Coordinates of N, CA and C in Angstrom, one line a residue:
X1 N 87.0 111.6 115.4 CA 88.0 111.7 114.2 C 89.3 111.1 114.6
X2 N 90.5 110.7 113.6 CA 91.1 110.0 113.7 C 92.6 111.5 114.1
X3 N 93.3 111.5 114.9 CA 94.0 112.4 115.1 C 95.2 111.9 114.7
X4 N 96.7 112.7 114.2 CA 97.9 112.4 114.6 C 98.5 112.3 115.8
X5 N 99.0 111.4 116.1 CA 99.5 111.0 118.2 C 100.8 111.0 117.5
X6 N 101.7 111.4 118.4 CA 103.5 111.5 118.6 C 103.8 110.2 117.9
X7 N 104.4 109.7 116.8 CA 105.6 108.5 117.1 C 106.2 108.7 118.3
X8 N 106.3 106.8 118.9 CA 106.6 106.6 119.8 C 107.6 105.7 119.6
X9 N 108.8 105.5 120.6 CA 109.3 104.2 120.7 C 108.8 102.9 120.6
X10 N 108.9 101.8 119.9 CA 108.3 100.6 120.0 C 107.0 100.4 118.8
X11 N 106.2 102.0 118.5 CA 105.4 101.4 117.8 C 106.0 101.0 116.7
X12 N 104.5 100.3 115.7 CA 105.1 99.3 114.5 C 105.0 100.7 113.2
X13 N 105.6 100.4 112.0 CA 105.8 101.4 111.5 C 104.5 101.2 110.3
X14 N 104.5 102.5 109.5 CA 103.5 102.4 108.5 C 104.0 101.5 107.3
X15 N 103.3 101.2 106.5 CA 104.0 100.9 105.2 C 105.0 101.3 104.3
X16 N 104.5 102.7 104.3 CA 105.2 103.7 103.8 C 106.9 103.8 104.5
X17 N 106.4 104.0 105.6 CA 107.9 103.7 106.5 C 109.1 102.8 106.5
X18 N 108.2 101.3 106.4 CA 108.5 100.4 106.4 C 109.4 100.1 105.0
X19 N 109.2 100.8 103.8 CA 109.6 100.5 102.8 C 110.5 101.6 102.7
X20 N 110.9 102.7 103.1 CA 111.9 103.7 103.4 C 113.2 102.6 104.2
X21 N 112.6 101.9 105.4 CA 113.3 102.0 106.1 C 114.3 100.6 105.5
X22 N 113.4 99.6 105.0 CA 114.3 98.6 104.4 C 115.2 99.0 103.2
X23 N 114.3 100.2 102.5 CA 115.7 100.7 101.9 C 117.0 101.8 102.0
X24 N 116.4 102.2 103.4 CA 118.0 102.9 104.2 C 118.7 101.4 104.8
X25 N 118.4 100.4 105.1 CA 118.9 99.6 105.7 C 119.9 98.3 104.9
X26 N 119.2 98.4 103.7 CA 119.8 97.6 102.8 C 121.3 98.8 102.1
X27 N 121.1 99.8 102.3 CA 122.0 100.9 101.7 C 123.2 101.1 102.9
X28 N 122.8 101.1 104.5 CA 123.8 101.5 105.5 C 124.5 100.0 105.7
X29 N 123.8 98.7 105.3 CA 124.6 97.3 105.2 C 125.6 97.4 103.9
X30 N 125.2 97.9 102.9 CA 125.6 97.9 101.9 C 127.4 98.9 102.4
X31 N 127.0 99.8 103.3 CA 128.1 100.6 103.0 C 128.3 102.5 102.9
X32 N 126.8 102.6 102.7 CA 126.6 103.7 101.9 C 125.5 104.2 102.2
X33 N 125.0 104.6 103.7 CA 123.6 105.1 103.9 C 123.6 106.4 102.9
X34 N 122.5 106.6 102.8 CA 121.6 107.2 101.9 C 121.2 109.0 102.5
X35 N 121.0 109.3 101.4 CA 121.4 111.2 101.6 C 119.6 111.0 101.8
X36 N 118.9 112.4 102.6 CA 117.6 112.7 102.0 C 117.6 112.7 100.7
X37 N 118.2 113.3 99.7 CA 118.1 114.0 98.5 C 118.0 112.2 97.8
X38 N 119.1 111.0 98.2 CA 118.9 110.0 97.0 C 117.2 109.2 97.5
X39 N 117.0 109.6 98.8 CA 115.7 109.2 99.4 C 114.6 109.5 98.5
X40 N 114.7 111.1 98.6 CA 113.5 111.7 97.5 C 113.6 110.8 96.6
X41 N 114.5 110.3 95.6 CA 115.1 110.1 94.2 C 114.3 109.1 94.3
X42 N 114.7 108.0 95.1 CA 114.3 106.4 95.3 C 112.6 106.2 94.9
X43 N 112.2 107.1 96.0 CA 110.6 107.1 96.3 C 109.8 107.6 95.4
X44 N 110.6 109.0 94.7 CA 109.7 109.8 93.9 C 109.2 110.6 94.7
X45 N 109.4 111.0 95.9 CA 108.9 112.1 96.2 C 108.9 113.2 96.0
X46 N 108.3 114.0 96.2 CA 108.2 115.6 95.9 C 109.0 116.7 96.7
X47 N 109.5 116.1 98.1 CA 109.5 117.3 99.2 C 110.8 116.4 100.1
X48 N 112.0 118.0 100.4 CA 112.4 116.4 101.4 C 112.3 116.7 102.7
X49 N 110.7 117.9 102.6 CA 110.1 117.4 104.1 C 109.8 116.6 104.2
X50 N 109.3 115.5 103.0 CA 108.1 114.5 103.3 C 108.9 113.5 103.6
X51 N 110.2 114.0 102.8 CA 111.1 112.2 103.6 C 112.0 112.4 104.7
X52 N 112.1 113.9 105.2 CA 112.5 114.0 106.9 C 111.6 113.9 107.4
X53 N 110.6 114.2 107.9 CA 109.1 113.6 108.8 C 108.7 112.3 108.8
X54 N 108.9 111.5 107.5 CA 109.0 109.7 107.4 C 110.3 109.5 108.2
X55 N 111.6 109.9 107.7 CA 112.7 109.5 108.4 C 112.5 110.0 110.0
X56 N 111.8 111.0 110.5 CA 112.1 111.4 111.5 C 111.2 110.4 112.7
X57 N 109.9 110.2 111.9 CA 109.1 109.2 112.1 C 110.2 107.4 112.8
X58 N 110.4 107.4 111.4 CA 111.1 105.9 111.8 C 112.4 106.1 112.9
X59 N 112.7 107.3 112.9 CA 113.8 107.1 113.9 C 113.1 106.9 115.6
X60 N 112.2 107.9 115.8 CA 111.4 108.0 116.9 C 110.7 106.6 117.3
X61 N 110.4 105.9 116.4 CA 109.9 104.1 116.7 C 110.9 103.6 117.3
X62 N 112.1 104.1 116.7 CA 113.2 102.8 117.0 C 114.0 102.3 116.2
X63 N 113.6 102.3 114.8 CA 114.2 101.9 114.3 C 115.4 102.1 113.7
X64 N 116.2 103.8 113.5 CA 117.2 104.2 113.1 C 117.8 104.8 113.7
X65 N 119.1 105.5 113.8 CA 119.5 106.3 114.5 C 119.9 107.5 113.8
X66 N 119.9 108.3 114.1 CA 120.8 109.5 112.9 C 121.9 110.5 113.6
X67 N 123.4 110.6 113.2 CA 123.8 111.6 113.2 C 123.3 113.0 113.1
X68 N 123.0 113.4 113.0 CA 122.4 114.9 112.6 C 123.6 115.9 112.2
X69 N 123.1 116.3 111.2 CA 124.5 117.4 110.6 C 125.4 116.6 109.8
X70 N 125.6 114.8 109.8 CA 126.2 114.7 108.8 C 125.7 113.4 107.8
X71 N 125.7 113.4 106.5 CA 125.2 113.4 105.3 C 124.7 111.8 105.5
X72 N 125.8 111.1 105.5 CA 125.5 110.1 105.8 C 125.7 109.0 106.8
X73 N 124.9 109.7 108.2 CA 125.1 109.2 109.2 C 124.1 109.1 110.0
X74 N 123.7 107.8 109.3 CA 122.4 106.6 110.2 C 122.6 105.6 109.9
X75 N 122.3 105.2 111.0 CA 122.3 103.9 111.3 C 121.4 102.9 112.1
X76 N 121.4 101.3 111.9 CA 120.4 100.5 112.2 C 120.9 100.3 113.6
X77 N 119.4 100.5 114.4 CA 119.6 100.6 115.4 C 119.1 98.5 115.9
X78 N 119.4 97.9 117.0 CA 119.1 96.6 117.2 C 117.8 96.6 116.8
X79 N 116.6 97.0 117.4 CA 115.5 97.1 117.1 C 115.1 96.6 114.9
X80 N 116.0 98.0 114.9 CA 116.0 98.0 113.5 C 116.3 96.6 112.5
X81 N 117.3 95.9 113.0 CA 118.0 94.7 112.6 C 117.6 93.5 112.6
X82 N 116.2 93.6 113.6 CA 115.1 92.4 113.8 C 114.4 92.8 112.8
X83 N 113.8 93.9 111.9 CA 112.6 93.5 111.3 C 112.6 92.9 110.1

């Protein structure tokens, strides 16, 4: 069977990810990273475990970085800026 394995540094991201993360990235260029709550908004999601576990996801690849504890503080990490 197919298991969940850790995000890692360097892996490539899912689709799903990938489309989160170009739109935290177009939002922290813009000026204005993005809350979980306008995240849910954007996607439609349901839960904003589902978009902390994607966000937490994409951070652990490489791609973002996050303050933790404040609202809007992440950021593109180099990795991030290549894709």
């Amino acid at each position: 069977g197919t298991q969940m394995r850790e995000s890692k540094e360097g892996d490539p991201l899912t689709e799903a990810q990938e489309k989160m993360f170009l739109y935290i990235r177009r939002r922290v260029r813009s000026g204005m990273p993005p809350t979980v709550r306008e995240i849910i908004h954007h996607f439609g999601m349901s839960s904003t475990n589902a978009a902390r576990q994607q966000m937490m996801a994409i951070e652990k690849k490489g791609y973002i970085e996050r303050a933790h504890g404040i609202a809007r503080g992440t950021r593109i990490t180099n990795r991030g800026q290549r894709l």
